[in-house]
Amino acid sequence: MSDLKWWETAVIYQIYPRSYQDSNGDGIGDLQGIISRLDYIAGLGVDAIWISPFFKSPQKDFGYDVSDYCDINPEYGTLDDFDQMIAKVHDLGMKLMIDIVPAHCSDQHAWFQESRQSRDNPKADWFHWVDPLPDGSAPTNWLSFFGGRAWTFEPRRQQYYLHNFLPEQPNLNHANPDVRQAFVDIAKFWFDRGVDGFRLDAVHTINADSAPYQNNLANPDFVLGELPQQQQPFFRQLHDSAQLNQPSIQQFSEAYRACADSYEGDRYLMGELHGDDPIKASQTFTDTGRLHATYNFNLLAWDGLSVDGLKQAITSAVAAFNGTGRLSFAFSNHDVPRVGTRQLKNLGLTDAQRPAMQLLLLKLETCLIGSTCVYMGEELALSDVQDIPVDKMQDPWGIEFAPVFLGRDTCRTPMVWRKSEPNGGFSSANQTWLPVSAQHLDSAGLDEADRKGSVYNQFAEFLAWRKQQPAFMSANVISDITGGPRQIIFDRTSDQQTLRCCFDFDTLTATFEEV
Ligand code: GLC
Ligand code: CA
């Protein structure tokens, strides 16, 4: 029924592969594990799957530090497993998106290993190498997202290199045409294997400028947030003034778009990005000939949003993109506490209300314009796991700030499948990479898929109904957001149909009326 491209209305299921399903008993999820759960995912009626990185990686940032973009981390399987996986995803009628990390690689990547040796090797200019200031200090005042300076000194070159995240994630120099070409070749490698699209990691942190770099300006609006990570000095700077979101990044997005367009079948590019003004940055990234869409952060606030906050978040995002499918909403991902806990607290609801609230939020996010990314476990109304012992934590960001700030392990614990099985069916290992949460066992995936009336089954029924509504499937038009203090109301409109969608946070129900 749709006149739109698949990605303009897609419901995209996000898998964090380390935590989905372990097939060989080492306590770590893997590609064969994912293959064994594809029927469960297809049963939901989602359109596509996005898998977080499974490439070769020392796992300092759990795959977002890639040491070989064209091979699979042995813990996760082989390229043969990948081919088997994509064939089955396609057989089940779904698209497959993978996660490419263009801004930085691992310090163990052969490119960086060579580059750091001297100032005149063949890869010497593949990273941002800059001389110290006369007093020996770092070239600019830039700070890293994960704490500390964005510059680390390399004695062999007597120079600093740039890293916007961990020192083990050196920023690639996209001013170098060889680097840009290497990333186009990576895109081709995966498009040739049949991949339908990429989630492009942290594209605002790509740097294609050349030294001398400028200092970031101070952020005159900085207020000390309540959460420890909001108190990092990082937020005292305006990043779009120098460090992030510089115009030269668009050489990357334009080259990627040209590559995607040279393939059949609507290959899709969705950029993850942030900035001092994220909406403006999203518009720039999706200008003609650039990325198809960007991943919208408005609903992902770390400590949740009030109903009024949700309204404002939706309103400001759609103001820029109404009539288009150039954005993707999400309530949860592998970087923030699970929405089942975050929003529950913020909306003043009780734990018994979590399933009803989660179903309501799933319906809300899939009724907005553009695509939606649903994080694994949202279909089970999983809670955030905030009782991981400090000595079992894995996320370097959390380890740095625990116990005041827990980082991202809380949303990354292994999926559970059968309450009756060891480790909830995730793995036969004695120990899993992060502990399986006992609080998840009553909402195990396969148990819930078998249970009539579960969130999984109600969401599946809802998605089947959604697919039949021209208002959702053949136009991306949405009215102003209205409703009382505990309601969100809007109209979705196409040529054939206008649907009034009402989400009530007192009764925790969604109603739809043709008007
Ligand atoms: C993105 C990823 C996050 C990662 C970071 C650095 O924000 O979602 O998990 O740590 O980029 O690659
Ligand atoms: Ca495994």
Short mmCIF file of C-alpha atoms and ligand atoms in Angstrom, two decimals:
data_model
loop_
_atom_site.label_atom_id
_atom_site.label_comp_id
_atom_site.label_asym_id
_atom_site.label_seq_id
_atom_site.Cartn_x
_atom_site.Cartn_y
_atom_site.Cartn_z
CA MET A 1 0.00 0.00 0.00
CA SER A 2 2.90 2.33 0.64
CA ASP A 3 4.14 4.98 -1.82
CA LEU A 4 7.07 5.53 0.48
CA LYS A 5 10.48 3.90 0.56
CA TRP A 6 10.86 1.08 3.09
CA TRP A 7 13.07 3.09 5.41
CA GLU A 8 10.62 6.00 5.64
CA THR A 9 8.16 3.93 7.68
CA ALA A 10 10.34 1.08 8.94
CA VAL A 11 10.22 -0.39 12.40
CA ILE A 12 13.85 -1.34 12.98
CA TYR A 13 14.75 -3.85 15.70
CA GLN A 14 18.15 -3.15 17.26
CA ILE A 15 20.32 -6.05 18.42
CA TYR A 16 23.33 -5.68 20.69
CA PRO A 17 25.03 -8.87 19.49
CA ARG A 18 27.12 -9.57 22.59
CA SER A 19 23.93 -9.92 24.60
CA TYR A 20 21.39 -11.50 22.25
CA GLN A 21 22.01 -15.26 22.20
CA ASP A 22 25.09 -17.35 22.84
CA SER A 23 25.26 -20.46 20.62
CA ASN A 24 28.55 -22.04 21.77
CA GLY A 25 28.58 -21.73 25.55
CA ASP A 26 31.29 -19.09 25.98
CA GLY A 27 28.94 -16.64 27.69
CA ILE A 28 29.01 -14.18 24.77
CA GLY A 29 26.27 -13.69 22.18
CA ASP A 30 27.15 -14.48 18.55
CA LEU A 31 25.85 -14.53 14.97
CA GLN A 32 24.64 -18.16 15.10
CA GLY A 33 22.76 -17.15 18.23
CA ILE A 34 21.09 -14.31 16.33
CA ILE A 35 20.22 -16.70 13.47
CA SER A 36 18.45 -18.98 15.95
CA ARG A 37 16.27 -16.06 17.12
CA LEU A 38 15.30 -14.56 13.76
CA ASP A 39 11.89 -16.26 13.75
CA TYR A 40 11.15 -14.61 17.10
CA ILE A 41 12.06 -11.20 15.62
CA ALA A 42 10.09 -11.78 12.42
CA GLY A 43 7.12 -12.81 14.59
CA LEU A 44 6.92 -9.24 15.84
CA GLY A 45 6.33 -7.94 12.32
CA VAL A 46 9.25 -5.52 12.27
CA ASP A 47 10.63 -4.44 8.90
CA ALA A 48 14.34 -4.42 9.52
CA ILE A 49 17.08 -5.40 11.94
CA TRP A 50 20.04 -3.21 12.90
CA ILE A 51 22.92 -5.04 14.54
CA SER A 52 25.48 -3.12 16.59
CA PRO A 53 29.13 -3.78 15.56
CA PHE A 54 30.34 -7.39 15.30
CA PHE A 55 33.58 -6.63 13.42
CA LYS A 56 37.04 -7.58 14.60
CA SER A 57 37.70 -5.52 17.68
CA PRO A 58 39.63 -5.62 20.97
CA GLN A 59 36.25 -4.72 22.57
CA LYS A 60 37.53 -1.75 24.57
CA ASP A 61 34.24 -0.04 23.68
CA PHE A 62 32.50 -3.35 22.87
CA GLY A 63 32.82 -3.25 19.11
CA TYR A 64 32.79 0.51 18.55
CA ASP A 65 36.58 0.18 18.38
CA VAL A 66 37.03 -1.72 15.11
CA SER A 67 40.34 -3.34 14.16
CA ASP A 68 39.10 -4.82 10.84
CA TYR A 69 35.95 -3.49 9.19
CA CYS A 70 35.68 -6.36 6.72
CA ASP A 71 35.85 -9.33 9.06
CA ILE A 72 33.86 -10.73 11.96
CA ASN A 73 35.21 -10.79 15.52
CA PRO A 74 36.02 -14.49 16.12
CA GLU A 75 33.90 -14.42 19.31
CA TYR A 76 30.90 -13.65 17.11
CA GLY A 77 31.54 -16.05 14.23
CA THR A 78 32.72 -15.90 10.64
CA LEU A 79 31.79 -14.28 7.34
CA ASP A 80 30.04 -17.57 6.46
CA ASP A 81 27.85 -17.12 9.54
CA PHE A 82 27.14 -13.58 8.37
CA ASP A 83 26.10 -14.80 4.90
CA GLN A 84 23.83 -17.39 6.49
CA MET A 85 22.34 -14.73 8.73
CA ILE A 86 21.59 -12.22 5.98
CA ALA A 87 20.06 -14.93 3.77
CA LYS A 88 17.67 -15.90 6.56
CA VAL A 89 16.81 -12.27 7.39
CA HIS A 90 15.88 -11.74 3.73
CA ASP A 91 13.95 -15.04 3.54
CA LEU A 92 11.88 -13.82 6.46
CA GLY A 93 11.06 -10.64 4.53
CA MET A 94 13.17 -8.26 6.61
CA LYS A 95 16.01 -5.87 5.76
CA LEU A 96 19.40 -5.95 7.45
CA MET A 97 21.28 -2.86 8.62
CA ILE A 98 24.74 -2.97 10.13
CA ASP A 99 26.65 -0.42 12.17
CA ILE A 100 29.65 1.24 10.52
CA VAL A 101 32.00 3.34 12.67
CA PRO A 102 33.62 5.88 10.33
CA ALA A 103 34.93 8.49 12.77
CA HIS A 104 37.48 6.37 14.62
CA CYS A 105 38.92 2.87 14.63
CA SER A 106 40.73 0.79 17.25
CA ASP A 107 44.29 1.64 18.23
CA GLN A 108 44.93 -2.02 17.28
CA HIS A 109 43.83 -1.46 13.67
CA ALA A 110 46.77 -1.98 11.26
CA TRP A 111 46.23 1.61 10.05
CA PHE A 112 46.96 3.09 13.47
CA GLN A 113 49.69 0.61 14.33
CA GLU A 114 51.56 1.80 11.25
CA SER A 115 50.65 5.45 11.56
CA ARG A 116 51.94 5.81 15.11
CA GLN A 117 55.44 4.52 14.26
CA SER A 118 56.86 7.61 12.56
CA ARG A 119 56.02 10.85 10.81
CA ASP A 120 56.79 9.52 7.35
CA ASN A 121 55.28 6.04 7.01
CA PRO A 122 52.61 5.37 4.32
CA LYS A 123 49.79 5.77 6.89
CA ALA A 124 51.44 8.74 8.63
CA ASP A 125 48.58 11.08 7.70
CA TRP A 126 45.65 8.71 8.39
CA PHE A 127 44.98 10.17 11.84
CA HIS A 128 45.03 13.64 13.36
CA TRP A 129 48.64 14.05 14.48
CA VAL A 130 49.55 17.44 15.86
CA ASP A 131 52.67 18.89 17.45
CA PRO A 132 52.49 19.89 21.11
CA LEU A 133 52.20 23.58 21.95
CA PRO A 134 55.57 25.16 22.86
CA ASP A 135 54.92 24.37 26.55
CA GLY A 136 54.33 20.68 25.67
CA SER A 137 50.59 20.74 26.25
CA ALA A 138 47.86 19.44 23.94
CA PRO A 139 47.10 21.39 20.73
CA THR A 140 43.56 22.46 21.72
CA ASN A 141 41.26 22.49 24.75
CA TRP A 142 39.12 19.64 23.31
CA LEU A 143 37.78 17.06 25.78
CA SER A 144 36.69 13.47 25.28
CA PHE A 145 33.07 12.27 25.69
CA PHE A 146 34.29 9.64 28.15
CA GLY A 147 36.24 12.05 30.37
CA GLY A 148 39.71 13.60 30.14
CA ARG A 149 41.50 15.19 27.19
CA ALA A 150 40.69 14.36 23.56
CA TRP A 151 44.44 14.27 22.84
CA THR A 152 46.99 11.59 23.76
CA PHE A 153 50.73 11.90 23.29
CA GLU A 154 52.72 9.40 21.16
CA PRO A 155 56.43 9.51 22.06
CA ARG A 156 57.55 7.84 18.79
CA ARG A 157 56.24 10.77 16.78
CA GLN A 158 56.56 13.39 19.53
CA GLN A 159 52.99 14.33 18.61
CA TYR A 160 49.48 14.16 19.96
CA TYR A 161 46.65 12.24 18.28
CA LEU A 162 42.94 13.07 18.52
CA HIS A 163 40.30 10.78 20.06
CA ASN A 164 36.80 12.01 20.83
CA PHE A 165 36.11 8.86 22.87
CA LEU A 166 38.65 6.46 24.48
CA PRO A 167 42.40 6.87 23.79
CA GLU A 168 42.02 3.39 22.21
CA GLN A 169 39.69 4.96 19.59
CA PRO A 170 41.91 7.29 17.52
CA ASN A 171 40.02 9.62 15.18
CA LEU A 172 40.58 8.97 11.50
CA ASN A 173 41.72 11.85 9.35
CA HIS A 174 38.92 12.23 6.80
CA ALA A 175 40.76 15.11 5.17
CA ASN A 176 42.92 12.39 3.62
CA PRO A 177 41.31 11.10 0.38
CA ASP A 178 42.78 7.63 1.00
CA VAL A 179 40.83 7.41 4.26
CA ARG A 180 37.64 8.44 2.50
CA GLN A 181 38.25 5.87 -0.22
CA ALA A 182 38.91 3.16 2.39
CA PHE A 183 35.45 3.84 3.85
CA VAL A 184 33.76 3.73 0.46
CA ASP A 185 35.45 0.37 -0.10
CA ILE A 186 34.10 -0.83 3.27
CA ALA A 187 30.59 0.25 2.24
CA LYS A 188 30.95 -1.65 -1.04
CA PHE A 189 32.20 -4.75 0.74
CA TRP A 190 29.01 -4.92 2.82
CA PHE A 191 26.60 -3.72 0.12
CA ASP A 192 28.01 -6.46 -2.12
CA ARG A 193 27.19 -8.97 0.64
CA GLY A 194 23.58 -7.79 0.49
CA VAL A 195 23.34 -5.37 3.41
CA ASP A 196 20.33 -3.02 3.03
CA GLY A 197 21.67 -0.09 4.98
CA PHE A 198 24.00 1.31 7.56
CA ARG A 199 23.55 2.92 10.91
CA LEU A 200 26.53 5.27 10.81
CA ASP A 201 28.07 5.75 14.23
CA ALA A 202 28.77 9.18 15.71
CA VAL A 203 29.04 10.96 12.35
CA HIS A 204 29.22 14.36 14.04
CA THR A 205 32.61 13.32 15.42
CA ILE A 206 34.15 12.68 12.00
CA ASN A 207 36.93 15.18 11.50
CA ALA A 208 37.97 16.23 8.00
CA ASP A 209 39.71 19.46 8.95
CA SER A 210 43.43 20.07 8.98
CA ALA A 211 45.64 21.59 11.64
CA PRO A 212 45.85 24.19 13.08
CA TYR A 213 42.64 23.33 14.92
CA GLN A 214 40.80 25.99 16.93
CA ASN A 215 39.88 25.86 20.59
CA ASN A 216 36.24 25.20 21.45
CA LEU A 217 34.42 28.20 22.87
CA ALA A 218 33.07 28.10 26.40
CA ASN A 219 29.36 27.26 26.66
CA PRO A 220 27.78 30.38 28.22
CA ASP A 221 24.59 28.42 29.01
CA PHE A 222 26.28 25.64 30.96
CA VAL A 223 24.44 24.60 34.10
CA LEU A 224 25.66 21.83 36.36
CA GLY A 225 23.30 18.88 35.72
CA GLU A 226 22.10 16.50 38.40
CA LEU A 227 23.64 13.43 36.82
CA PRO A 228 27.39 12.91 37.24
CA GLN A 229 27.95 12.54 33.52
CA GLN A 230 26.25 15.90 32.95
CA GLN A 231 28.79 17.42 35.31
CA GLN A 232 31.75 16.50 33.14
CA PRO A 233 33.73 19.51 31.95
CA PHE A 234 32.94 18.32 28.40
CA PHE A 235 29.59 20.10 28.66
CA ARG A 236 31.21 23.41 29.53
CA GLN A 237 32.23 23.79 25.88
CA LEU A 238 30.43 24.55 22.64
CA HIS A 239 31.60 21.75 20.37
CA ASP A 240 30.16 22.86 17.08
CA SER A 241 32.48 25.86 17.30
CA ALA A 242 35.51 23.68 16.41
CA GLN A 243 35.65 20.04 17.53
CA LEU A 244 32.43 18.56 16.09
CA ASN A 245 29.97 19.01 13.23
CA GLN A 246 32.34 20.91 10.96
CA PRO A 247 31.21 21.43 7.32
CA SER A 248 34.04 19.30 5.92
CA ILE A 249 32.32 16.16 7.34
CA GLN A 250 29.91 16.31 4.44
CA GLN A 251 32.56 15.01 2.06
CA PHE A 252 31.98 11.74 3.86
CA SER A 253 28.18 11.77 3.73
CA GLU A 254 28.19 12.76 0.05
CA ALA A 255 30.61 9.97 -0.88
CA TYR A 256 28.53 7.46 1.08
CA ARG A 257 25.33 8.60 -0.58
CA ALA A 258 26.83 8.30 -4.05
CA CYS A 259 27.95 4.79 -3.16
CA ALA A 260 24.50 3.80 -1.77
CA ASP A 261 22.79 5.25 -4.85
CA SER A 262 24.98 3.17 -7.16
CA TYR A 263 23.28 0.00 -5.79
CA GLU A 264 19.83 -1.38 -6.53
CA GLY A 265 17.10 -1.58 -3.94
CA ASP A 266 16.99 1.56 -1.82
CA ARG A 267 20.09 1.10 0.32
CA TYR A 268 19.66 3.25 3.39
CA LEU A 269 22.03 5.52 5.35
CA MET A 270 21.00 6.57 8.85
CA GLY A 271 23.43 8.76 10.73
CA GLU A 272 23.75 8.86 14.50
CA LEU A 273 24.69 12.39 15.44
CA HIS A 274 24.51 15.01 18.09
CA GLY A 275 25.59 18.61 18.44
CA ASP A 276 25.05 21.91 20.18
CA ASP A 277 22.01 22.22 17.90
CA PRO A 278 21.18 18.62 16.91
CA ILE A 279 18.17 19.52 14.74
CA LYS A 280 20.22 21.93 12.68
CA ALA A 281 22.96 19.33 12.37
CA SER A 282 20.39 16.71 11.30
CA GLN A 283 19.08 19.03 8.61
CA THR A 284 22.59 19.65 7.30
CA PHE A 285 23.39 15.94 7.22
CA THR A 286 20.19 15.15 5.29
CA ASP A 287 20.49 17.93 2.70
CA THR A 288 20.16 16.72 -0.90
CA GLY A 289 22.80 14.16 -1.81
CA ARG A 290 23.72 13.40 1.81
CA LEU A 291 22.42 10.84 4.33
CA HIS A 292 18.83 9.62 3.98
CA ALA A 293 17.97 10.15 7.63
CA THR A 294 19.35 10.81 11.06
CA TYR A 295 18.72 9.10 14.35
CA ASN A 296 16.80 11.43 16.64
CA PHE A 297 17.86 11.67 20.30
CA ASN A 298 14.92 13.72 21.61
CA LEU A 299 13.14 10.79 23.29
CA LEU A 300 16.30 9.32 24.79
CA ALA A 301 16.78 11.70 27.75
CA TRP A 302 18.87 9.85 30.36
CA ASP A 303 16.43 10.36 33.25
CA GLY A 304 13.23 10.25 31.18
CA LEU A 305 10.72 12.96 30.24
CA SER A 306 7.44 14.21 31.65
CA VAL A 307 4.39 14.06 29.37
CA ASP A 308 4.99 17.71 28.60
CA GLY A 309 8.65 16.94 27.90
CA LEU A 310 7.62 14.16 25.51
CA LYS A 311 5.33 16.58 23.67
CA GLN A 312 8.10 19.14 23.32
CA ALA A 313 10.58 16.49 22.20
CA ILE A 314 8.26 15.27 19.43
CA THR A 315 7.21 18.78 18.43
CA SER A 316 10.75 20.09 17.96
CA ALA A 317 11.84 17.05 15.97
CA VAL A 318 8.86 17.00 13.62
CA ALA A 319 8.95 20.77 13.14
CA ALA A 320 12.08 20.24 11.08
CA PHE A 321 11.06 17.05 9.28
CA ASN A 322 7.25 17.00 8.91
CA GLY A 323 6.25 15.55 5.56
CA THR A 324 9.43 13.51 5.31
CA GLY A 325 10.77 10.22 6.64
CA ARG A 326 14.22 11.64 7.22
CA LEU A 327 14.38 10.87 10.92
CA SER A 328 14.24 7.84 13.15
CA PHE A 329 12.80 7.99 16.66
CA ALA A 330 13.93 5.73 19.51
CA PHE A 331 13.05 5.36 23.19
CA SER A 332 15.86 2.95 24.03
CA ASN A 333 19.25 1.83 22.79
CA HIS A 334 22.54 0.38 24.02
CA ASP A 335 23.69 3.77 25.38
CA VAL A 336 20.95 4.87 27.82
CA PRO A 337 19.03 3.27 30.72
CA ARG A 338 16.11 1.16 29.52
CA VAL A 339 12.93 3.14 28.91
CA GLY A 340 10.92 0.63 31.01
CA THR A 341 12.62 2.05 34.11
CA ARG A 342 13.54 5.58 33.03
CA GLN A 343 10.07 6.65 31.94
CA LEU A 344 8.29 4.70 34.66
CA LYS A 345 10.06 6.78 37.30
CA ASN A 346 9.59 10.01 35.46
CA LEU A 347 5.87 9.47 34.89
CA GLY A 348 5.32 8.47 38.52
CA LEU A 349 4.06 4.97 37.64
CA THR A 350 4.46 1.73 39.62
CA ASP A 351 6.38 -1.36 38.59
CA ALA A 352 3.12 -3.24 38.00
CA GLN A 353 2.31 -0.64 35.33
CA ARG A 354 5.56 -1.14 33.42
CA PRO A 355 4.20 -3.53 30.75
CA ALA A 356 1.24 -1.27 29.99
CA MET A 357 3.46 1.80 29.87
CA GLN A 358 5.99 0.06 27.61
CA LEU A 359 3.28 -1.04 25.18
CA LEU A 360 1.94 2.51 25.11
CA LEU A 361 5.42 3.90 24.36
CA LEU A 362 5.99 1.28 21.63
CA LYS A 363 2.75 2.36 19.98
CA LEU A 364 3.61 6.04 20.39
CA GLU A 365 7.05 5.75 18.80
CA THR A 366 5.77 3.67 15.87
CA CYS A 367 2.99 6.19 15.15
CA LEU A 368 5.36 9.11 14.66
CA ILE A 369 6.71 10.13 11.26
CA GLY A 370 9.81 8.43 9.89
CA SER A 371 11.26 5.15 11.06
CA THR A 372 11.51 3.83 14.61
CA CYS A 373 14.33 1.93 16.28
CA VAL A 374 13.08 -0.55 18.87
CA TYR A 375 15.85 -1.84 21.14
CA MET A 376 15.92 -5.57 21.96
CA GLY A 377 13.85 -6.22 25.07
CA GLU A 378 11.47 -3.28 24.65
CA GLU A 379 8.99 -5.86 23.29
CA LEU A 380 9.29 -7.57 26.70
CA ALA A 381 9.02 -4.39 28.80
CA LEU A 382 12.40 -5.18 30.35
CA SER A 383 13.57 -3.03 33.24
CA ASP A 384 16.97 -1.37 33.47
CA VAL A 385 19.42 -3.46 35.52
CA GLN A 386 20.88 -1.15 38.14
CA ASP A 387 22.20 -3.75 40.60
CA ILE A 388 25.24 -5.04 38.69
CA PRO A 389 28.10 -5.43 41.21
CA VAL A 390 30.89 -2.96 40.47
CA ASP A 391 33.39 -5.80 39.96
CA LYS A 392 31.16 -7.25 37.22
CA MET A 393 30.77 -3.99 35.30
CA GLN A 394 32.19 -3.87 31.77
CA ASP A 395 31.51 -0.43 30.26
CA PRO A 396 34.66 1.72 30.59
CA TRP A 397 32.49 4.82 30.96
CA GLY A 398 30.60 3.29 33.89
CA ILE A 399 33.73 1.90 35.50
CA GLU A 400 35.21 5.41 35.41
CA PHE A 401 32.31 6.95 37.35
CA ALA A 402 30.75 4.08 39.40
CA PRO A 403 28.96 3.94 41.74
CA VAL A 404 27.54 7.45 41.25
CA PHE A 405 27.04 6.89 37.51
CA LEU A 406 26.59 3.35 36.21
CA GLY A 407 27.35 3.86 32.53
CA ARG A 408 25.72 1.65 29.92
CA ASP A 409 25.90 -1.91 31.27
CA THR A 410 22.44 -1.47 32.81
CA CYS A 411 20.77 -1.73 29.39
CA ARG A 412 23.22 -4.28 27.93
CA THR A 413 22.66 -7.36 30.10
CA PRO A 414 21.94 -10.58 28.18
CA MET A 415 18.47 -11.23 26.78
CA VAL A 416 16.54 -13.98 28.50
CA TRP A 417 14.54 -16.54 26.52
CA ARG A 418 13.18 -19.26 28.83
CA LYS A 419 12.75 -18.78 32.57
CA SER A 420 13.23 -22.54 33.10
CA GLU A 421 16.65 -22.72 31.41
CA PRO A 422 20.12 -21.91 32.84
CA ASN A 423 20.96 -18.22 32.38
CA GLY A 424 17.41 -17.75 31.15
CA GLY A 425 18.33 -19.61 27.95
CA PHE A 426 20.94 -17.01 26.92
CA SER A 427 23.95 -19.28 27.41
CA SER A 428 25.02 -22.61 28.87
CA ALA A 429 28.21 -21.01 30.28
CA ASN A 430 28.92 -20.87 34.01
CA GLN A 431 29.50 -17.17 33.67
CA THR A 432 28.12 -14.78 31.08
CA TRP A 433 29.99 -11.62 30.00
CA LEU A 434 27.54 -9.46 31.97
CA PRO A 435 25.31 -11.15 34.54
CA VAL A 436 21.84 -12.25 33.43
CA SER A 437 19.31 -10.28 35.45
CA ALA A 438 17.00 -12.28 37.73
CA GLN A 439 14.46 -9.48 37.42
CA HIS A 440 14.12 -10.25 33.68
CA LEU A 441 13.32 -13.95 34.06
CA ASP A 442 9.57 -13.44 34.34
CA SER A 443 9.57 -11.74 30.91
CA ALA A 444 11.69 -14.20 28.93
CA GLY A 445 11.35 -13.79 25.15
CA LEU A 446 10.09 -17.21 24.07
CA ASP A 447 7.85 -17.50 27.14
CA GLU A 448 6.31 -14.15 26.29
CA ALA A 449 5.90 -15.04 22.62
CA ASP A 450 3.94 -18.13 23.78
CA ARG A 451 1.78 -16.16 26.21
CA LYS A 452 -1.48 -14.66 24.97
CA GLY A 453 -1.79 -10.98 25.86
CA SER A 454 1.94 -10.44 26.46
CA VAL A 455 3.52 -7.13 25.42
CA TYR A 456 5.28 -9.06 22.62
CA ASN A 457 1.96 -10.35 21.23
CA GLN A 458 0.04 -7.10 21.66
CA PHE A 459 2.83 -5.18 19.94
CA ALA A 460 2.87 -7.73 17.09
CA GLU A 461 -0.90 -7.32 16.66
CA PHE A 462 -0.50 -3.57 16.70
CA LEU A 463 2.24 -3.60 14.04
CA ALA A 464 0.08 -5.81 11.80
CA TRP A 465 -2.78 -3.28 12.13
CA ARG A 466 -0.40 -0.34 11.58
CA LYS A 467 0.70 -1.80 8.24
CA GLN A 468 -2.90 -1.61 7.01
CA GLN A 469 -3.34 2.12 7.78
CA PRO A 470 -2.65 4.47 4.86
CA ALA A 471 -2.25 7.32 7.37
CA PHE A 472 0.96 5.68 8.61
CA MET A 473 2.15 3.92 5.49
CA SER A 474 1.62 6.31 2.60
CA ALA A 475 2.51 9.73 3.95
CA ASN A 476 4.70 11.15 6.67
CA VAL A 477 2.40 13.97 7.74
CA ILE A 478 1.62 14.73 11.36
CA SER A 479 -0.45 17.51 12.97
CA ASP A 480 0.49 19.63 15.97
CA ILE A 481 0.78 17.69 19.20
CA THR A 482 -2.09 18.46 21.60
CA GLY A 483 -3.92 16.86 24.55
CA GLY A 484 -4.36 17.43 28.28
CA PRO A 485 -1.55 17.25 30.85
CA ARG A 486 -1.50 13.42 30.78
CA GLN A 487 -2.27 12.93 27.07
CA ILE A 488 -0.53 13.11 23.74
CA ILE A 489 -2.86 13.59 20.77
CA PHE A 490 -2.08 14.09 17.08
CA ASP A 491 -3.46 13.34 13.63
CA ARG A 492 -1.62 11.31 11.03
CA THR A 493 -2.86 12.16 7.55
CA SER A 494 -2.58 10.73 4.07
CA ASP A 495 -4.71 11.23 0.92
CA GLN A 496 -6.88 8.27 1.91
CA GLN A 497 -7.14 8.57 5.66
CA THR A 498 -6.76 10.76 8.72
CA LEU A 499 -6.23 8.94 11.99
CA ARG A 500 -6.50 10.71 15.33
CA CYS A 501 -4.04 9.04 17.67
CA CYS A 502 -4.49 9.50 21.43
CA PHE A 503 -2.06 8.24 24.06
CA ASP A 504 -3.34 8.51 27.62
CA PHE A 505 -0.80 8.26 30.43
CA ASP A 506 -3.43 7.86 33.17
CA THR A 507 -5.23 4.88 31.66
CA LEU A 508 -2.06 3.78 29.80
CA THR A 509 -4.05 3.14 26.64
CA ALA A 510 -3.79 4.24 23.03
CA THR A 511 -6.89 4.88 20.94
CA PHE A 512 -7.20 5.52 17.21
CA GLU A 513 -10.13 7.10 15.49
CA GLU A 514 -10.70 7.84 11.82
CA VAL A 515 -11.70 11.49 11.41
C1 GLC B 1 28.10 5.92 19.62
C2 GLC B 1 27.74 4.53 20.10
C3 GLC B 1 28.37 4.29 21.44
C4 GLC B 1 29.87 4.40 21.28
C5 GLC B 1 30.27 5.73 20.65
C6 GLC B 1 31.69 5.70 20.17
O1 GLC B 1 27.54 6.92 20.39
O2 GLC B 1 26.34 4.37 20.12
O3 GLC B 1 27.99 3.05 21.98
O4 GLC B 1 30.50 4.27 22.52
O5 GLC B 1 29.49 6.04 19.52
O6 GLC B 1 31.82 4.91 19.03
CA CA B 2 29.21 -17.33 21.94
#
